[in-house]
Tab-separated table of C-alpha atoms in Angstrom:
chain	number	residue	atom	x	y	z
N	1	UNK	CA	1.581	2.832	-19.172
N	2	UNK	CA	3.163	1.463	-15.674
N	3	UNK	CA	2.845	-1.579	-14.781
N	4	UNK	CA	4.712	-3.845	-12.035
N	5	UNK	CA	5.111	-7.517	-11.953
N	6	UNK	CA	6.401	-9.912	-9.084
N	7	UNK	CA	8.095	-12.992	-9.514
N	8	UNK	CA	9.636	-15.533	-7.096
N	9	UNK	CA	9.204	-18.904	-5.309
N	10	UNK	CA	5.631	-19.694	-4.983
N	11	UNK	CA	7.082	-22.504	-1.580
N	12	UNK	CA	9.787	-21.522	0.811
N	13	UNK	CA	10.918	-23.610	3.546
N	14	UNK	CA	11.181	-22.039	7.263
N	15	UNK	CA	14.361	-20.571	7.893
N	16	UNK	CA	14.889	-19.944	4.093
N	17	UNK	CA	15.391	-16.597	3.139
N	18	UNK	CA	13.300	-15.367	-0.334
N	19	UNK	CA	13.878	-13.541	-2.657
N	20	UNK	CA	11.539	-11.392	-4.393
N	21	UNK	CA	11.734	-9.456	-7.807
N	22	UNK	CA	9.792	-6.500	-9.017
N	23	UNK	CA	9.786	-6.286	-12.775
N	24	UNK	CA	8.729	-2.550	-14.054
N	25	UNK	CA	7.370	-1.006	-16.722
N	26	UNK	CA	6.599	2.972	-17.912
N	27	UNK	CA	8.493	4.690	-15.574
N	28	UNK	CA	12.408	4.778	-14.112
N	29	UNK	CA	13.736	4.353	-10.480
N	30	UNK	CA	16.609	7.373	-11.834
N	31	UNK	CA	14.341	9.837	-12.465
N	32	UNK	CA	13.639	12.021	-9.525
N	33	UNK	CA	10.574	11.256	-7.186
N	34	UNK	CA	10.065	8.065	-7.989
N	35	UNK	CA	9.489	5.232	-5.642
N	36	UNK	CA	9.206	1.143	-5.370
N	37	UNK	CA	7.755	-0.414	-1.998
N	38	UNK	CA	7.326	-3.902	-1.056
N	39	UNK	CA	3.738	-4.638	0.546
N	40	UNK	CA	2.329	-8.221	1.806
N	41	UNK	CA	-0.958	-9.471	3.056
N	42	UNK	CA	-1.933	-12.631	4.866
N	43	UNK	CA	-4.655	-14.427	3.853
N	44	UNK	CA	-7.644	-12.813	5.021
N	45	UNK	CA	-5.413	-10.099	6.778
N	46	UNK	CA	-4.595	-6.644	6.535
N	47	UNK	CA	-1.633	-5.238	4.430
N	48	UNK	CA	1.332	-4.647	5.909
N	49	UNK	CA	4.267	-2.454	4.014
N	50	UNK	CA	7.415	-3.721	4.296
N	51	UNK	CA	10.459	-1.740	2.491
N	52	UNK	CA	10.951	0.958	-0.140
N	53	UNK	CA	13.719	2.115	-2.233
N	54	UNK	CA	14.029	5.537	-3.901
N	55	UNK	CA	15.222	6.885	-6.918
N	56	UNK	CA	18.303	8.728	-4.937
N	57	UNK	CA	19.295	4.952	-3.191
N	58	UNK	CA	17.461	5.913	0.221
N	59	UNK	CA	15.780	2.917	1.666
N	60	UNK	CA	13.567	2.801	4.348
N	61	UNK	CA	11.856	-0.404	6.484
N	62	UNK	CA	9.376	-1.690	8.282
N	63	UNK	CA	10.744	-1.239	11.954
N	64	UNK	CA	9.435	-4.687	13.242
N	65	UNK	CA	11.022	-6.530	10.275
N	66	UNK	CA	13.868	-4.861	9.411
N	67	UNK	CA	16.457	-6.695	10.512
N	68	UNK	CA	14.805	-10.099	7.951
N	69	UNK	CA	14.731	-7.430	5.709
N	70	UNK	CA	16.850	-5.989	2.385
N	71	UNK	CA	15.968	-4.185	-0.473
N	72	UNK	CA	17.645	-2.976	-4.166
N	73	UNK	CA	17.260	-1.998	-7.345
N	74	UNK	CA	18.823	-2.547	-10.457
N	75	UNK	CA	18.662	0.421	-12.428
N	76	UNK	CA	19.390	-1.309	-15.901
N	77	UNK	CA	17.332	-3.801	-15.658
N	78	UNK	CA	14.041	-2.000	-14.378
N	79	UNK	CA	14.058	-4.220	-10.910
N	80	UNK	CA	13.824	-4.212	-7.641
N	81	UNK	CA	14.995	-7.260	-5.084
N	82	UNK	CA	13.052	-7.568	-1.664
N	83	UNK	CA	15.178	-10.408	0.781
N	84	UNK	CA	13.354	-11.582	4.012
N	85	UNK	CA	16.011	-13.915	5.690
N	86	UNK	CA	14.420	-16.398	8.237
N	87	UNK	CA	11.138	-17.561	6.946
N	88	UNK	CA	8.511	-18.336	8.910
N	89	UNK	CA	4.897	-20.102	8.515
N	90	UNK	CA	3.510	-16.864	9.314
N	91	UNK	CA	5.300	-14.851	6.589
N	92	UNK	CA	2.633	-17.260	4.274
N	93	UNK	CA	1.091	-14.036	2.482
N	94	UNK	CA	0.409	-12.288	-1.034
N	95	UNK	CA	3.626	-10.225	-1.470
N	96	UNK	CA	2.837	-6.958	-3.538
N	97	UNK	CA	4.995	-4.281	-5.037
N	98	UNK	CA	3.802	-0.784	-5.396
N	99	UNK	CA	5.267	2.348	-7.161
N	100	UNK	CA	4.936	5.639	-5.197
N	101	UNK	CA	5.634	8.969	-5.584
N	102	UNK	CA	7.945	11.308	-3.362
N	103	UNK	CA	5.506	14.214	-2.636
N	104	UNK	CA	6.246	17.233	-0.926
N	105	UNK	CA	3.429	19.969	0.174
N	106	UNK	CA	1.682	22.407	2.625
N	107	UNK	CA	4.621	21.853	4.742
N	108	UNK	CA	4.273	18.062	4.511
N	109	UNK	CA	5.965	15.354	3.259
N	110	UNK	CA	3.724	11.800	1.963
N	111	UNK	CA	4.064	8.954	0.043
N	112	UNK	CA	1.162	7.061	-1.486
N	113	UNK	CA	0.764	3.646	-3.802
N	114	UNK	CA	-0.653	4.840	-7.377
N	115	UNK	CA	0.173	1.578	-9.194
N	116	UNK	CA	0.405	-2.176	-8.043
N	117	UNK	CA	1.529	-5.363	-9.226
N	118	UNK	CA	-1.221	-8.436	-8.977
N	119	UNK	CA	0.570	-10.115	-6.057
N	120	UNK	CA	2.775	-13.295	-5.942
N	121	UNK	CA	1.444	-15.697	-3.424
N	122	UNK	CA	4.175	-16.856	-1.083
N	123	UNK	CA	3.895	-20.196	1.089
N	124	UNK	CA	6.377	-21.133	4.158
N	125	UNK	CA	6.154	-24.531	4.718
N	126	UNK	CA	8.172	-27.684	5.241
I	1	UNK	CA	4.663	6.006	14.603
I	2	UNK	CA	1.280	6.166	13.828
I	3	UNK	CA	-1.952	3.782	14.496
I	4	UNK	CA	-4.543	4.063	12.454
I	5	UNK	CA	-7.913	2.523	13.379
I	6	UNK	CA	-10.408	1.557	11.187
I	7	UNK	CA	-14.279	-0.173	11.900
I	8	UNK	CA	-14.406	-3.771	11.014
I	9	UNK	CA	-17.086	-3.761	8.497
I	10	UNK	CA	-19.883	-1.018	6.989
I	11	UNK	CA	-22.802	-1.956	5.629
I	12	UNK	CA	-24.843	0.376	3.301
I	13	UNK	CA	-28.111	0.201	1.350
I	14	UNK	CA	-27.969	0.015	-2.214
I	15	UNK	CA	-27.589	3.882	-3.535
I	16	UNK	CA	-27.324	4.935	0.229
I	17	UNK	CA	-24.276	6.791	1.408
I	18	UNK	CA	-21.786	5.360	3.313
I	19	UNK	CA	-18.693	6.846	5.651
I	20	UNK	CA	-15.774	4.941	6.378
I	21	UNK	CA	-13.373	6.146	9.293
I	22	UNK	CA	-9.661	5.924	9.823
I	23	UNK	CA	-9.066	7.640	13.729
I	24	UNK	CA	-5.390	8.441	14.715
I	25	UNK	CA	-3.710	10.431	16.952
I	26	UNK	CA	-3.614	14.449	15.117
I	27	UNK	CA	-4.398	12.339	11.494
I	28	UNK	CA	-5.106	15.467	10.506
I	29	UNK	CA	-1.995	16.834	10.698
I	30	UNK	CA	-1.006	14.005	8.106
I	31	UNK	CA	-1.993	12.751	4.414
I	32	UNK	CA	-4.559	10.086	4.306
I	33	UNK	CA	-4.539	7.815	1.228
I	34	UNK	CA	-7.336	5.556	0.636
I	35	UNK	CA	-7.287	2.012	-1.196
I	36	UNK	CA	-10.423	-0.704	-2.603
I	37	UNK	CA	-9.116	-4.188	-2.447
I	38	UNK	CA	-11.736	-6.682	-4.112
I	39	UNK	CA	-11.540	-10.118	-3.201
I	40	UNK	CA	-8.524	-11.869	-5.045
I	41	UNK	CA	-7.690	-8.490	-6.464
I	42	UNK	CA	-4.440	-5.834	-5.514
I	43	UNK	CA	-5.229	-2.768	-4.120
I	44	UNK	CA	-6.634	0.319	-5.806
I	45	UNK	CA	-6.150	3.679	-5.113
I	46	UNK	CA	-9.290	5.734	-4.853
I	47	UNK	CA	-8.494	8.794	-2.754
I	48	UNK	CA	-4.742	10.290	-2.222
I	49	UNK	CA	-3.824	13.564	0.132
I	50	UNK	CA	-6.740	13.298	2.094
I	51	UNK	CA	-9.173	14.129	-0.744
I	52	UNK	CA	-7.993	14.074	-4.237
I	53	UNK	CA	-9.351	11.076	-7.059
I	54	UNK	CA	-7.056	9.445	-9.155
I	55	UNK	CA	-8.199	9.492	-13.080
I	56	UNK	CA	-10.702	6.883	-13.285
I	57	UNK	CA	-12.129	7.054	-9.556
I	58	UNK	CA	-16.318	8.060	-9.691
I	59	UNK	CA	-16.775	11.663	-7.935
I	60	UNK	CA	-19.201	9.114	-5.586
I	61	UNK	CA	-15.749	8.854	-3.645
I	62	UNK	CA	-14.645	11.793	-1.910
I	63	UNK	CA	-12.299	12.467	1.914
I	64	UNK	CA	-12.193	14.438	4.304
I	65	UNK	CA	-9.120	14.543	7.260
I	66	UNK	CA	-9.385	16.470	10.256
I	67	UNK	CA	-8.421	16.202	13.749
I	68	UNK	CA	-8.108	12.358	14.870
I	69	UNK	CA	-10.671	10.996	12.314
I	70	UNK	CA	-10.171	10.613	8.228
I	71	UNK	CA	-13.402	10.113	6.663
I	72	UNK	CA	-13.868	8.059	3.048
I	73	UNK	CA	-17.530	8.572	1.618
I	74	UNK	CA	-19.165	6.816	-0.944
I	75	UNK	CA	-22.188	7.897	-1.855
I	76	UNK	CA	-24.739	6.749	-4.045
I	77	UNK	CA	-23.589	3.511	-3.500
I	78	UNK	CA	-23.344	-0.031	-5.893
I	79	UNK	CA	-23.170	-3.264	-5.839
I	80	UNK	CA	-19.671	-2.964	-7.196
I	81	UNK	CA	-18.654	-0.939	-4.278
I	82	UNK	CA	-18.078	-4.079	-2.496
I	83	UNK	CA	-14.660	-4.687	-1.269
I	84	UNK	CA	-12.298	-4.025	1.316
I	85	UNK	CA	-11.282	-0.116	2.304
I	86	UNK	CA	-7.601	0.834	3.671
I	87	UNK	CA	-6.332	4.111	4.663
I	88	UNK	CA	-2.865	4.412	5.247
I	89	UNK	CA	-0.419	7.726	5.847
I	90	UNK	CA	3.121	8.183	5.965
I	91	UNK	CA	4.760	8.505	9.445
I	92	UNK	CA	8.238	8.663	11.053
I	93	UNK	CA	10.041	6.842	7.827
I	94	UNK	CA	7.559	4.283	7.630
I	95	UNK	CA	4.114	3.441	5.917
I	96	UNK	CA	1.159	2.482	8.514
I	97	UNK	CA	-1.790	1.236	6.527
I	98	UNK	CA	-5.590	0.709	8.638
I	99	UNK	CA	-6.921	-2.320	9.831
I	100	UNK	CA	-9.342	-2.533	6.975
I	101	UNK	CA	-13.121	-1.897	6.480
I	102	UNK	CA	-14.944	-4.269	4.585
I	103	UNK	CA	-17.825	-2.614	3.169
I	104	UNK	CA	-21.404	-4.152	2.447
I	105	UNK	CA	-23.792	-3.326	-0.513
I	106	UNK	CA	-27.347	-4.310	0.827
């Protein structure tokens, strides 16, 4: 049974940077294939992906946002770390992590979201 | 990379069918995944690779992908159909998710 869990502060301050943690269950980041994204939504908004780490160490970003961004995993401890630096009012959004699958087929290559964590609500605010 | 648009909102008649869109430049030439957010809820997959259910997913959902337009039907549709649709492919290194449809149950 996967499941995914994210934990952090619930209230940053602009400029702060956050730090997010993905807490896994039922599956590795070693073993081959296997993905973890970070994915946020605004309220009311649409969702936005922001980073993903693979089982092999390859990372990959959102372009707008990857120079706030930083992502890593900690093998032992079934976790992965998403850090936005620079916080902003209109980061304020549900931050989800996902687990994906490296797929390869008919000559193309995809990656899709099969499990989720519920969502940790992040505020920036002063 | 990719844009993928996606109508605003949908409404459908109870146990009607109805066809949500995703248009992008040669989609087809790309896997279309297809998520059901509820309100307050995380997302759901429903359809991956253009047209494949995950274990648990009614055969009332089924996709289609072809030229510029990806296509998520629902037919024979309920109440507890409600809820927000996303499509969303992989493109040039990155993920590109839809604008969202929110679809109606009349």
């Amino acid at each position: 049974q996967v499941t995914l869990r994210e934990s952090g502060p619930a209230l940053v301050k602009p400029t702060q940077t956050l730090t997010l943690t993905c807490t896994f269950s039922g599956f590795s980041l070693s073993t081959s294939a296997m993905c973890v994204s970070w994915i946020r939504q605004p309220p009311g908004r649409a969702l936005e992906w922001l980073a993903r780490i693979d089982w092999d160490d390859d990372k990959f970003y959102n372009t707008s946002l990857k120079t706030r961004l930083s992502i890593s995993k900690d093998i032992s401890k079934n976790q992965v770390v998403l850090t936005m630096t620079n916080m902003d009012p209109v980061d304020t959004a549900t931050y989800y992590c996902a687990r994906s699958i490296y797929y390869y087929g008919s000559g193309r290559y995809t990656n899709y979201f099969d499990y989720w964590g519920q969502g940790t609500l992040v505020t920036v605010s002063s | 990379s990719s844009e993928l648009t996606q109508s605003l909102s949908v409404s459908v008649a109870l146990g009607q069918t109805a066809r949500i869109t995703c248009g992008g430049n040669n989609i087809g030439s790309k896997n279309v995944h297809w998520y059901q957010q509820k309100t307050g809820q995380a997302p759901v997959l429903v359809i991956y690779r253009d047209s494949n259910r995950p274990s648990g997913i009614p055969e009332r959902f089924s996709g289609s992908n072809s030229g510029n337009t990806a296509t998520l039907t629902i037919s024979r549709a309920q109440a507890g159909d409600e809820a927000d649709y996303y499509c969303q492919v992989w493109d040039s290194r990155t993920v590109v998710f839809g604008g969202g449809t929110k679809v109606t149950v009349l």
